[in-house]
Amino acid sequence: MASEDIAKLAETLAKTQVAGGQLSFKGKSLKLNTADDAKDVIKEIEDFDGLEALRLEGNTVGVEAARVIAKALEKKSELKRCHWSDMFTGRLRSEIPPALISLGEGLITAGAQLVELDLSDNAFGPDGVRGFEALLKSSTCFTLHELKLNNCGMGIGGGKILAAALTECHRKSSAQGKPLALKVFVAGRNRLENDGATALAEAFGIIGTLEEVHMPQNGINHPGVTALAQAFAINPLLRVINLNDNTFTEKGAVAMAKTLKTLRQVEVINFGDCLVRSKGAVAIADAIRGGLPKLKELNLSFGEIKREAALSVAEAVADKTELEKLDLNGNMLGEEGCEQLQEVLEGFNMAAVLASLSDDEGEDDEEEEEEEEEEEEEEDDEEEEDDEEEEEEPQQEEQGEESSTPSRKVQGPKSGTDTSDPEKVVSAFLKVSSVFKDEASVRTAVQDAVDALMKKAFSSSAFNSNTFLTRLLIHMGLLKSEDKIKAIANLYGPLMALNHVVQQDYFPKALAPLLLAFMTKPNGALESCSFARHNLLQTLYKV
C-alpha cells in the first residue's frame, strides 16, 4: 500500500465513530484486500473494549482481509449487532462466500450472541447464502431478532437455503429451551418467486414470533402470497407487512384478507402495486372493518381497484383512530370517484390521511376489465399447472400427488360408508383428505366432506373413537402395527384436514392429548410437512 494511501486510511480511521459500544467504519470507502490493508481496522477492533456493534457498510472487504478481521472478532464475545451491508463492492461473486464464512467462524469462535445481522445490498446470489448458512445454524444466532437481507439476489435457491437454515436454527435453539425468536425479517428485491417465498413461509410458520416482514419486489404470485398469508396467521405479533410490488391478484388478496382477520397488532400494511384488484380490495376492506384496531398505514396503490371497492376500503377505516395514511393512488376511480372518496373520509374527519390521487388511471370499461381479469386468471392457472408439472418431488411433498390438477373434483365418502366401523371411516377420511389443496374451493369441499363423515361417525354410539385414532395413526405411519399396512406417502392433506376436524364441536376433546403426543414425536414424514404439522400443533395446544 502506497504511503499516501496509508495516510488517507489513518485519517479516515481517526474519524471513526465510537459510541455506545459501537465501532463504525460506515461509508469510509476502505479498500481492504490484504491483511496489511486491514491492520489498522483490526487494531481498532482489538483495542475496543465491550464491542457490541460493528459497522462495515460502504467499504469493500476481500477474502484475506475478511480472514484477519474474523481473527480479531474471535475475542469479541459481547458483539451483538453486525451492520455489514454493502461491504463487497467491486468484488467477484466467488470472493464473497469465503469472506462470509471466515467472518461467521470468527463470531462463532467468540461465542457471540447476535441480535441483528444486516447483509443487505451485497450481491452474493444463492452461493452467498451458503457463506453464512453455518452462522445462522449456530448458537451465535439463537438470539437473533433482526435479519436483513435486502437486495442480495438470493433467488429461489438462496431462499430455500435460508429457510432451511432458519428452521434448523429454531430446532437447535428449541432443544436448548430458548427457541429462536426472530422479530424482523427483510428480504426485498431478491427474486424469491413462489418457491422461495413458500419455503420461507414454512420457516415463518415454525418460528411464530415475527413482528415485521418486508419482502417487496420478489416476483411472488398468488401461490406464494397464499403460503405467506398462512404463515402470517400463526405469527400473532405481526405489526408490519410489506409485500409491495408482488402480484397478488384476487386469489392472493383473499387469502391475505383471511389472515388479516386473525391479527390484532398490525400497524402497517403495504400491498401497493400488488394488483389486488377490486374483489381483493373488498376482501381486505372486510378484514379491516372487523379488526386491526392499531392500523396506522394502509397502502393499496396501483392495484387496479375500481371506485366502489375503493369506497369500501374508505368506509372500513372509519373507526381506525390511529390511521395516519391511506394510499389508494394509481387505481381506477375516475374524477368523480376521487371526489367521493375524499367526501367519505371527510365525513369521518379523516380527510388528512388520504394520500395524493394524482396518478389515478380513470374509470375503465366494466366489461373490458372483467374479460381481462378472466383471461389473466386463466393464464395464472395455466402457468401454475406448468410449474407443478415441471417440479417433481418438492411440490408433491406439500400438496399431494394430484396437485397438478387444480380442477379435480373432491369425491365425498359414499353414502353407504359404515360409520360404525373405524377402519372404514379411516379409509374414507384419508381418501377425501388426500386431495386437499390450499385453493379455497378445494379446501372448502374437502372440509365439508370430512365434516359430513366425521360428524356422523363421532355421533354414533357404536363408533369407537379411540380405535379410529389409533388406526388413523397407523395408516399415517406414525404408530407401529403388527399388521402389514403401507403408510400413505403424503401427510399434508390429512394433517390439514385434521387441523379442521379438531376445531369442530363434534370432535371428542379427550382425543386431543393423544394426537398431540404423536404430533410432537420425531418423524421424517411429519418433518416433510412441517407447515401443516405446525398448524395442527398450534390448534391442539388451544383445544
Coordinates of C-alpha atoms in Angstrom, one line a residue:
M1 CA 0.0 0.0 0.0
A2 CA 1.4 3.4 -1.0
S3 CA 2.4 5.9 1.7
E4 CA -0.3 8.4 0.6
D5 CA -2.9 5.6 0.8
I6 CA -1.7 4.8 4.4
A7 CA -2.0 8.4 5.3
K8 CA -5.5 8.6 3.9
L9 CA -6.5 5.4 5.8
A10 CA -5.1 6.7 9.1
E11 CA -7.1 10.0 8.6
T12 CA -10.2 8.0 7.9
L13 CA -9.8 5.9 11.0
A14 CA -9.2 8.9 13.1
K15 CA -12.8 9.9 12.2
T16 CA -14.2 6.5 13.1
Q17 CA -17.4 6.8 15.2
V18 CA -17.2 5.2 18.6
A19 CA -20.3 5.4 20.7
G20 CA -22.4 3.2 22.9
G21 CA -20.4 0.1 22.3
Q22 CA -20.4 0.7 18.5
L23 CA -17.4 0.9 16.3
S24 CA -18.3 2.3 12.9
F25 CA -16.4 2.4 9.6
K26 CA -19.6 3.2 7.8
G27 CA -19.2 4.9 4.4
K28 CA -15.4 5.2 4.6
S29 CA -14.8 3.6 1.2
L30 CA -12.0 1.5 2.6
K31 CA -10.5 -1.0 0.1
L32 CA -9.4 -3.9 2.3
N33 CA -7.7 -6.5 0.1
T34 CA -4.8 -7.9 2.1
A35 CA -4.1 -8.4 5.8
D36 CA -1.8 -5.4 5.7
D37 CA -4.6 -3.2 4.3
A38 CA -6.8 -4.3 7.2
K39 CA -4.2 -3.9 10.0
D40 CA -5.4 -0.5 11.3
V41 CA -9.1 -1.7 11.2
I42 CA -8.0 -4.8 13.2
K43 CA -6.2 -2.7 15.8
E44 CA -9.3 -0.6 16.3
I45 CA -11.4 -3.7 16.8
E46 CA -8.8 -5.3 19.2
D47 CA -8.5 -2.1 21.3
F48 CA -12.2 -1.6 21.6
D49 CA -13.4 -2.9 25.0
G50 CA -17.1 -4.0 25.2
L51 CA -17.6 -4.0 21.4
E52 CA -21.4 -4.6 20.8
A53 CA -21.9 -3.3 17.3
L54 CA -19.6 -3.3 14.3
R55 CA -20.5 -1.2 11.2
L56 CA -18.7 -2.1 8.0
E57 CA -21.2 -0.7 5.5
G58 CA -19.9 1.2 2.4
N59 CA -16.5 -0.5 2.3
T60 CA -15.1 -3.4 0.3
V61 CA -13.6 -6.4 2.0
G62 CA -11.6 -9.1 0.3
V63 CA -11.1 -12.7 1.3
E64 CA -7.7 -12.2 3.0
A65 CA -8.8 -9.1 4.8
A66 CA -12.0 -10.8 6.0
R67 CA -9.9 -13.7 7.4
V68 CA -7.8 -11.4 9.6
I69 CA -10.8 -9.3 10.7
A70 CA -12.5 -12.5 11.7
K71 CA -9.5 -13.4 13.8
A72 CA -9.8 -10.1 15.6
L73 CA -13.5 -10.8 16.2
E74 CA -12.7 -14.2 17.9
K75 CA -12.2 -12.3 21.2
K76 CA -15.3 -10.1 21.0
S77 CA -17.9 -12.2 22.7
E78 CA -20.1 -9.2 23.5
L79 CA -20.7 -8.4 19.9
K80 CA -24.5 -8.3 19.2
R81 CA -25.0 -6.3 16.0
C82 CA -23.3 -6.7 12.7
H83 CA -24.1 -4.0 10.2
W84 CA -22.4 -5.4 7.2
S85 CA -24.5 -4.2 4.2
D86 CA -22.7 -3.0 1.0
M87 CA -19.3 -4.3 2.1
F88 CA -18.3 -6.2 -1.0
T89 CA -18.4 -3.5 -3.7
G90 CA -16.5 -4.5 -6.8
R91 CA -15.8 -8.0 -5.6
L92 CA -16.1 -11.1 -7.7
R93 CA -19.1 -13.1 -6.6
S94 CA -16.8 -16.1 -5.9
E95 CA -14.9 -14.0 -3.3
I96 CA -18.0 -13.3 -1.1
P97 CA -18.8 -16.8 0.3
P98 CA -15.3 -17.5 1.7
A99 CA -15.2 -14.0 3.2
L100 CA -18.6 -14.5 4.9
I101 CA -17.6 -18.0 6.1
S102 CA -14.4 -16.5 7.8
L103 CA -16.4 -13.7 9.5
G104 CA -19.0 -16.2 10.6
E105 CA -16.4 -18.5 12.1
G106 CA -14.9 -15.6 14.0
L107 CA -18.3 -14.8 15.6
I108 CA -18.9 -18.5 16.4
T109 CA -15.5 -18.9 18.0
A110 CA -16.1 -15.8 20.1
G111 CA -19.3 -17.2 21.4
A112 CA -21.1 -14.0 20.4
Q113 CA -24.9 -13.8 20.8
L114 CA -26.2 -11.8 17.8
V115 CA -29.4 -9.9 17.9
E116 CA -29.0 -8.2 14.5
L117 CA -27.4 -9.3 11.3
D118 CA -27.6 -7.0 8.2
L119 CA -26.1 -8.2 5.0
S120 CA -28.2 -6.1 2.6
D121 CA -27.0 -4.7 -0.7
N122 CA -24.4 -7.4 -1.1
A123 CA -25.0 -9.1 -4.5
F124 CA -23.9 -12.5 -3.4
G125 CA -26.6 -14.7 -5.0
P126 CA -27.6 -18.2 -3.9
D127 CA -23.9 -19.2 -3.2
G128 CA -23.6 -16.2 -0.9
V129 CA -26.3 -17.7 1.4
R130 CA -24.1 -20.7 1.8
G131 CA -21.5 -18.3 3.1
F132 CA -23.4 -17.5 6.3
E133 CA -25.5 -20.7 6.4
A134 CA -23.3 -22.2 9.2
L135 CA -23.5 -19.0 11.2
L136 CA -27.3 -19.0 11.0
K137 CA -27.4 -22.6 12.3
S138 CA -25.0 -21.9 15.1
S139 CA -25.7 -20.9 18.7
T140 CA -24.4 -17.4 17.8
C141 CA -27.8 -16.8 16.0
F142 CA -30.1 -18.5 18.6
T143 CA -30.7 -15.0 20.0
L144 CA -31.2 -13.3 16.6
H145 CA -34.0 -10.8 16.5
E146 CA -33.4 -9.0 13.2
L147 CA -32.2 -10.5 9.9
K148 CA -31.8 -8.1 7.0
L149 CA -31.0 -9.4 3.5
N150 CA -32.4 -6.7 1.2
N151 CA -31.3 -6.7 -2.4
C152 CA -28.9 -9.7 -2.3
G153 CA -30.0 -11.6 -5.4
M154 CA -30.7 -14.7 -3.4
G155 CA -33.1 -16.2 -6.0
I156 CA -35.2 -19.3 -5.3
G157 CA -32.2 -21.4 -4.4
G158 CA -30.9 -18.9 -1.9
G159 CA -34.4 -18.5 -0.4
K160 CA -34.7 -22.3 0.1
I161 CA -31.2 -22.5 1.7
L162 CA -32.1 -19.6 4.0
A163 CA -35.4 -21.1 5.0
A164 CA -33.7 -24.4 5.9
A165 CA -31.1 -22.6 7.9
L166 CA -33.7 -20.7 9.9
T167 CA -35.7 -23.8 10.5
E168 CA -32.6 -25.6 11.8
C169 CA -31.7 -22.7 14.0
H170 CA -35.1 -22.8 15.5
R171 CA -34.9 -26.6 16.0
K172 CA -31.5 -26.5 17.7
S173 CA -32.3 -23.4 19.9
S174 CA -35.6 -25.0 20.9
A175 CA -33.7 -28.1 22.1
Q176 CA -31.8 -25.9 24.4
G177 CA -35.0 -24.4 25.8
K178 CA -34.7 -21.0 24.2
P179 CA -36.3 -21.1 20.7
L180 CA -35.2 -18.6 18.0
A181 CA -37.5 -15.6 18.4
L182 CA -36.9 -13.7 15.2
K183 CA -38.8 -10.4 15.1
V184 CA -37.7 -8.6 11.9
F185 CA -37.2 -10.2 8.5
V186 CA -36.2 -8.1 5.5
A187 CA -35.6 -9.6 2.1
G188 CA -36.8 -7.3 -0.6
R189 CA -35.6 -7.4 -4.2
N190 CA -34.3 -11.0 -4.1
R191 CA -36.2 -12.8 -6.9
L192 CA -37.5 -15.3 -4.4
E193 CA -40.6 -16.0 -6.5
N194 CA -43.2 -18.5 -5.4
D195 CA -40.9 -21.4 -4.4
G196 CA -38.5 -19.2 -2.4
A197 CA -41.4 -17.4 -0.7
T198 CA -43.2 -20.7 0.1
A199 CA -40.0 -22.2 1.6
L200 CA -39.6 -19.1 3.8
A201 CA -43.3 -19.2 4.7
E202 CA -42.8 -22.7 6.2
A203 CA -39.9 -21.3 8.3
F204 CA -42.0 -18.4 9.4
G205 CA -44.8 -20.7 10.5
I206 CA -42.4 -22.6 12.7
I207 CA -40.8 -19.5 14.2
G208 CA -44.1 -17.8 15.0
T209 CA -42.6 -14.6 16.6
L210 CA -42.3 -12.2 13.7
E211 CA -43.2 -8.6 14.1
E212 CA -42.1 -7.2 10.8
V213 CA -41.8 -8.8 7.4
H214 CA -40.5 -6.8 4.4
M215 CA -40.4 -8.8 1.1
P216 CA -41.2 -6.3 -1.7
Q217 CA -40.3 -6.8 -5.4
N218 CA -39.7 -10.6 -5.3
G219 CA -41.8 -11.8 -8.2
I220 CA -44.2 -13.6 -5.9
N221 CA -47.6 -14.6 -7.4
H222 CA -50.7 -15.8 -5.6
P223 CA -49.4 -19.3 -4.6
G224 CA -46.5 -17.7 -2.8
V225 CA -48.7 -15.0 -1.3
T226 CA -51.1 -17.6 0.0
A227 CA -48.3 -19.5 1.6
L228 CA -47.1 -16.4 3.3
A229 CA -50.6 -15.5 4.4
Q230 CA -51.0 -18.8 6.1
A231 CA -47.7 -18.4 7.9
F232 CA -48.5 -14.8 9.0
A233 CA -51.7 -16.2 10.6
I234 CA -49.6 -18.0 13.1
N235 CA -47.3 -15.0 13.8
P236 CA -49.8 -13.1 16.1
L237 CA -47.3 -10.3 16.9
L238 CA -47.0 -9.0 13.3
R239 CA -47.0 -5.2 13.2
V240 CA -45.6 -4.5 9.7
I241 CA -46.4 -6.5 6.5
N242 CA -44.7 -5.1 3.4
L243 CA -45.2 -7.1 0.2
N244 CA -45.1 -4.1 -2.2
D245 CA -44.7 -4.9 -5.9
N246 CA -45.6 -8.6 -5.9
T247 CA -48.6 -10.0 -7.8
F248 CA -51.5 -11.0 -5.5
T249 CA -54.5 -11.0 -7.9
E250 CA -57.8 -11.8 -6.3
K251 CA -56.7 -15.2 -5.0
G252 CA -53.7 -13.9 -3.1
A253 CA -55.6 -10.9 -1.8
V254 CA -58.5 -13.0 -0.5
A255 CA -56.0 -15.4 1.3
M256 CA -54.2 -12.4 2.9
A257 CA -57.5 -10.9 3.9
K258 CA -58.4 -14.1 5.7
T259 CA -55.2 -13.8 7.7
L260 CA -55.7 -10.1 8.5
K261 CA -58.9 -11.1 10.2
T262 CA -56.9 -13.1 12.8
L263 CA -54.3 -10.5 13.5
R264 CA -54.7 -7.8 16.1
Q265 CA -51.3 -6.0 16.3
V266 CA -50.9 -4.9 12.6
E267 CA -49.9 -1.3 12.2
V268 CA -48.6 -1.1 8.6
I269 CA -49.9 -2.9 5.5
N270 CA -48.1 -2.2 2.2
F271 CA -49.8 -4.0 -0.6
G272 CA -49.1 -1.3 -3.1
D273 CA -48.5 -2.2 -6.7
C274 CA -49.7 -5.8 -5.9
L275 CA -52.6 -6.0 -8.3
V276 CA -55.1 -6.9 -5.6
R277 CA -58.0 -5.7 -7.9
S278 CA -61.4 -4.8 -6.8
K279 CA -62.5 -8.1 -5.4
G280 CA -59.3 -8.4 -3.4
A281 CA -59.7 -4.9 -2.1
V282 CA -63.2 -5.6 -0.9
A283 CA -62.0 -8.7 0.9
I284 CA -59.2 -6.7 2.6
A285 CA -61.7 -3.9 3.5
D286 CA -63.9 -6.6 5.1
A287 CA -61.0 -7.8 7.2
I288 CA -60.1 -4.2 8.3
R289 CA -63.7 -3.4 9.2
G290 CA -63.8 -6.2 11.7
G291 CA -60.4 -5.8 13.2
L292 CA -56.9 -4.3 13.0
P293 CA -57.5 -1.7 15.8
K294 CA -53.9 -0.4 15.7
L295 CA -53.7 0.2 11.9
K296 CA -51.6 3.3 11.1
E297 CA -50.9 2.9 7.4
L298 CA -52.6 1.1 4.5
N299 CA -51.2 1.1 1.0
L300 CA -53.3 -0.3 -1.8
S301 CA -52.0 1.9 -4.5
F302 CA -51.7 0.9 -8.2
G303 CA -53.8 -2.2 -7.7
E304 CA -56.5 -1.9 -10.5
I305 CA -59.1 -1.1 -7.8
K306 CA -62.3 0.5 -9.1
R307 CA -64.5 3.1 -7.4
E308 CA -66.9 1.0 -5.4
A309 CA -64.2 -1.2 -4.0
A310 CA -62.1 1.9 -3.1
L311 CA -65.1 3.4 -1.3
S312 CA -65.5 0.1 0.7
V313 CA -61.9 0.5 1.8
A314 CA -62.5 4.1 2.9
E315 CA -65.6 3.1 4.9
A316 CA -63.7 0.2 6.5
V317 CA -61.2 2.6 8.1
A318 CA -63.8 4.8 9.7
D319 CA -63.1 3.6 13.3
K320 CA -59.3 3.3 12.9
T321 CA -58.3 6.2 15.2
E322 CA -54.6 5.6 14.8
L323 CA -54.7 5.7 11.0
E324 CA -52.1 8.1 9.6
K325 CA -52.1 7.3 5.9
L326 CA -54.4 5.7 3.3
D327 CA -52.9 5.3 -0.1
L328 CA -55.2 4.5 -3.0
N329 CA -53.3 6.4 -5.7
G330 CA -52.9 4.9 -9.2
N331 CA -56.2 3.0 -9.2
M332 CA -59.3 3.3 -11.4
L333 CA -61.6 5.7 -9.5
G334 CA -62.2 8.4 -12.1
E335 CA -62.6 12.0 -11.3
E336 CA -66.0 11.5 -9.6
G337 CA -64.7 8.5 -7.7
C338 CA -61.8 10.5 -6.3
E339 CA -64.2 13.2 -5.1
Q340 CA -66.5 10.6 -3.5
L341 CA -63.5 9.0 -1.7
Q342 CA -62.5 12.4 -0.3
E343 CA -66.0 13.1 0.8
V344 CA -66.4 9.8 2.6
L345 CA -63.2 10.4 4.5
E346 CA -64.2 14.0 5.3
G347 CA -67.4 12.6 6.8
F348 CA -65.2 10.7 9.3
N349 CA -62.9 13.7 9.9
M350 CA -60.1 11.7 8.3
A351 CA -59.5 13.6 5.0
A352 CA -55.9 14.3 6.1
V353 CA -54.9 10.6 6.0
L354 CA -55.6 10.3 2.3
A355 CA -52.5 10.3 0.1
S356 CA -52.4 12.0 -3.3
L357 CA -54.7 10.7 -6.0
S358 CA -52.7 12.4 -8.8
D359 CA -51.9 9.2 -10.6
D360 CA -55.5 7.9 -10.8
E361 CA -55.9 6.0 -14.0
G362 CA -59.6 6.9 -14.5
E363 CA -62.6 4.6 -14.8
D364 CA -62.2 1.6 -17.1
D365 CA -64.9 -0.1 -19.2
E366 CA -66.5 -2.7 -16.8
E367 CA -66.9 -5.5 -19.4
E368 CA -63.4 -5.0 -20.8
E369 CA -61.8 -5.2 -17.4
E370 CA -63.8 -8.3 -16.4
E371 CA -62.7 -10.0 -19.6
E372 CA -59.0 -9.0 -18.9
E373 CA -59.3 -10.4 -15.3
E374 CA -60.7 -13.7 -16.5
E375 CA -58.0 -14.0 -19.2
E376 CA -55.3 -13.3 -16.6
E377 CA -56.7 -15.7 -14.1
E378 CA -56.8 -18.4 -16.8
E379 CA -53.2 -17.6 -17.6
D380 CA -52.2 -17.8 -13.9
D381 CA -53.8 -21.2 -13.6
E382 CA -52.1 -22.5 -16.8
E383 CA -48.7 -21.2 -15.5
E384 CA -49.3 -22.8 -12.2
E385 CA -50.1 -26.2 -13.9
D386 CA -46.9 -25.9 -16.0
D387 CA -44.8 -25.1 -12.9
E388 CA -46.3 -28.0 -11.0
E389 CA -45.6 -30.4 -13.8
E390 CA -42.0 -29.3 -14.1
E391 CA -41.4 -29.8 -10.4
E392 CA -41.4 -33.4 -9.2
E393 CA -41.0 -34.3 -5.6
P394 CA -40.8 -30.9 -3.8
Q395 CA -44.2 -29.7 -4.8
Q396 CA -45.8 -33.1 -4.2
E397 CA -44.5 -33.2 -0.7
E398 CA -46.6 -30.3 0.4
Q399 CA -49.6 -30.5 -1.9
G400 CA -50.1 -34.2 -2.7
E401 CA -49.5 -36.1 -5.9
E402 CA -52.6 -34.7 -7.6
S403 CA -51.6 -31.1 -7.1
S404 CA -51.1 -30.7 -10.9
T405 CA -54.8 -30.9 -11.5
P406 CA -56.3 -27.9 -9.7
S407 CA -59.8 -28.5 -11.1
R408 CA -60.0 -32.1 -9.8
K409 CA -63.3 -32.7 -8.1
V410 CA -63.4 -33.8 -4.5
Q411 CA -65.1 -37.1 -4.1
G412 CA -67.0 -37.3 -0.9
P413 CA -67.4 -40.5 1.1
K414 CA -70.1 -42.8 -0.3
S415 CA -73.4 -42.5 1.5
G416 CA -73.1 -46.2 2.3
T417 CA -69.9 -45.8 4.3
D418 CA -70.3 -47.8 7.5
T419 CA -69.5 -45.1 10.1
S420 CA -69.7 -47.7 12.9
D421 CA -66.5 -49.3 11.6
P422 CA -63.4 -47.3 12.5
E423 CA -61.3 -48.9 9.7
K424 CA -63.8 -47.9 7.0
V425 CA -64.0 -44.4 8.4
V426 CA -60.2 -44.1 8.4
S427 CA -60.2 -45.2 4.7
A428 CA -62.8 -42.7 3.7
F429 CA -61.2 -39.9 5.7
L430 CA -57.8 -40.5 4.0
K431 CA -59.3 -40.8 0.6
V432 CA -61.1 -37.4 0.9
S433 CA -58.2 -35.5 2.7
S434 CA -55.6 -36.7 0.2
V435 CA -56.9 -34.3 -2.4
F436 CA -56.7 -31.3 -0.1
K437 CA -55.3 -28.1 -1.6
D438 CA -54.9 -24.6 -0.3
E439 CA -57.1 -23.4 -3.2
A440 CA -60.3 -22.1 -1.5
S441 CA -62.8 -24.1 -3.5
V442 CA -61.0 -27.4 -3.0
R443 CA -60.2 -26.7 0.7
T444 CA -63.9 -26.0 1.4
A445 CA -65.1 -29.1 -0.5
V446 CA -62.7 -31.3 1.4
Q447 CA -63.7 -29.8 4.8
D448 CA -67.4 -30.2 4.0
A449 CA -66.9 -33.8 3.0
V450 CA -64.8 -34.5 6.1
D451 CA -67.4 -32.8 8.3
A452 CA -70.2 -35.0 7.0
L453 CA -68.2 -38.1 7.5
M454 CA -66.7 -37.4 11.0
K455 CA -69.8 -35.8 12.5
K456 CA -71.8 -38.8 11.7
A457 CA -69.1 -41.2 13.0
F458 CA -68.4 -39.4 16.2
S459 CA -72.1 -39.0 17.0
S460 CA -72.7 -42.8 16.7
S461 CA -72.8 -44.7 20.0
A462 CA -71.4 -47.7 18.1
F463 CA -68.3 -45.8 16.9
N464 CA -65.1 -46.4 18.9
S465 CA -63.2 -43.0 18.7
N466 CA -60.0 -44.3 20.3
T467 CA -59.8 -47.2 17.8
F468 CA -60.4 -44.7 15.0
L469 CA -57.5 -42.5 16.1
T470 CA -55.2 -45.5 16.6
R471 CA -55.9 -46.9 13.1
L472 CA -55.5 -43.4 11.6
L473 CA -52.1 -43.0 13.2
I474 CA -51.1 -46.4 11.8
H475 CA -52.2 -45.6 8.3
M476 CA -50.3 -42.3 8.5
G477 CA -47.1 -44.1 9.5
L478 CA -47.0 -42.5 13.0
L479 CA -47.7 -45.7 15.0
K480 CA -46.3 -49.1 14.5
S481 CA -48.6 -52.1 14.0
E482 CA -48.3 -55.8 13.6
D483 CA -50.5 -55.6 10.5
K484 CA -48.6 -55.1 7.3
I485 CA -50.2 -51.7 6.4
K486 CA -48.4 -49.5 4.0
A487 CA -48.4 -45.9 5.3
I488 CA -49.7 -43.2 3.0
A489 CA -47.0 -41.3 1.1
N490 CA -48.0 -37.8 1.8
L491 CA -49.4 -36.4 5.1
Y492 CA -50.1 -32.9 4.0
G493 CA -53.8 -33.3 3.2
P494 CA -54.6 -35.5 6.2
L495 CA -52.8 -33.1 8.6
M496 CA -54.7 -30.1 7.2
A497 CA -58.0 -31.9 7.4
L498 CA -57.3 -32.9 11.0
N499 CA -56.5 -29.3 11.8
H500 CA -60.0 -28.5 10.7
V501 CA -61.7 -31.5 12.4
V502 CA -60.2 -30.9 15.9
Q503 CA -61.7 -27.4 15.9
Q504 CA -65.2 -28.7 15.4
D505 CA -67.8 -29.2 18.2
Y506 CA -68.3 -32.9 17.2
F507 CA -64.6 -33.7 17.8
P508 CA -64.1 -35.5 21.2
K509 CA -61.7 -33.3 23.1
A510 CA -60.4 -36.3 25.0
L511 CA -58.6 -37.4 21.9
A512 CA -56.5 -34.2 21.7
P513 CA -53.8 -35.2 24.1
L514 CA -53.1 -38.5 22.3
L515 CA -53.0 -36.8 18.9
L516 CA -50.7 -34.1 20.4
A517 CA -48.3 -36.7 21.7
F518 CA -47.8 -38.3 18.3
M519 CA -47.5 -34.9 16.5
T520 CA -44.6 -33.9 18.7
K521 CA -42.6 -37.1 18.2
P522 CA -39.7 -37.0 15.7
N523 CA -40.9 -38.4 12.4
G524 CA -39.5 -37.9 8.9
A525 CA -42.9 -37.9 7.2
L526 CA -44.1 -35.2 9.6
E527 CA -41.0 -33.1 9.1
S528 CA -41.5 -33.1 5.4
C529 CA -44.9 -31.4 6.0
S530 CA -43.6 -29.0 8.7
F531 CA -46.1 -26.2 7.9
A532 CA -49.2 -28.5 8.1
R533 CA -47.8 -30.1 11.3
H534 CA -47.1 -26.8 12.9
N535 CA -50.6 -25.6 12.1
L536 CA -52.1 -28.7 13.8
L537 CA -49.9 -28.4 16.8
Q538 CA -50.9 -24.7 17.3
T539 CA -54.6 -25.8 17.2
L540 CA -54.1 -28.8 19.5
Y541 CA -52.4 -26.6 22.1
K542 CA -55.6 -24.5 22.2
V543 CA -58.1 -27.4 22.3

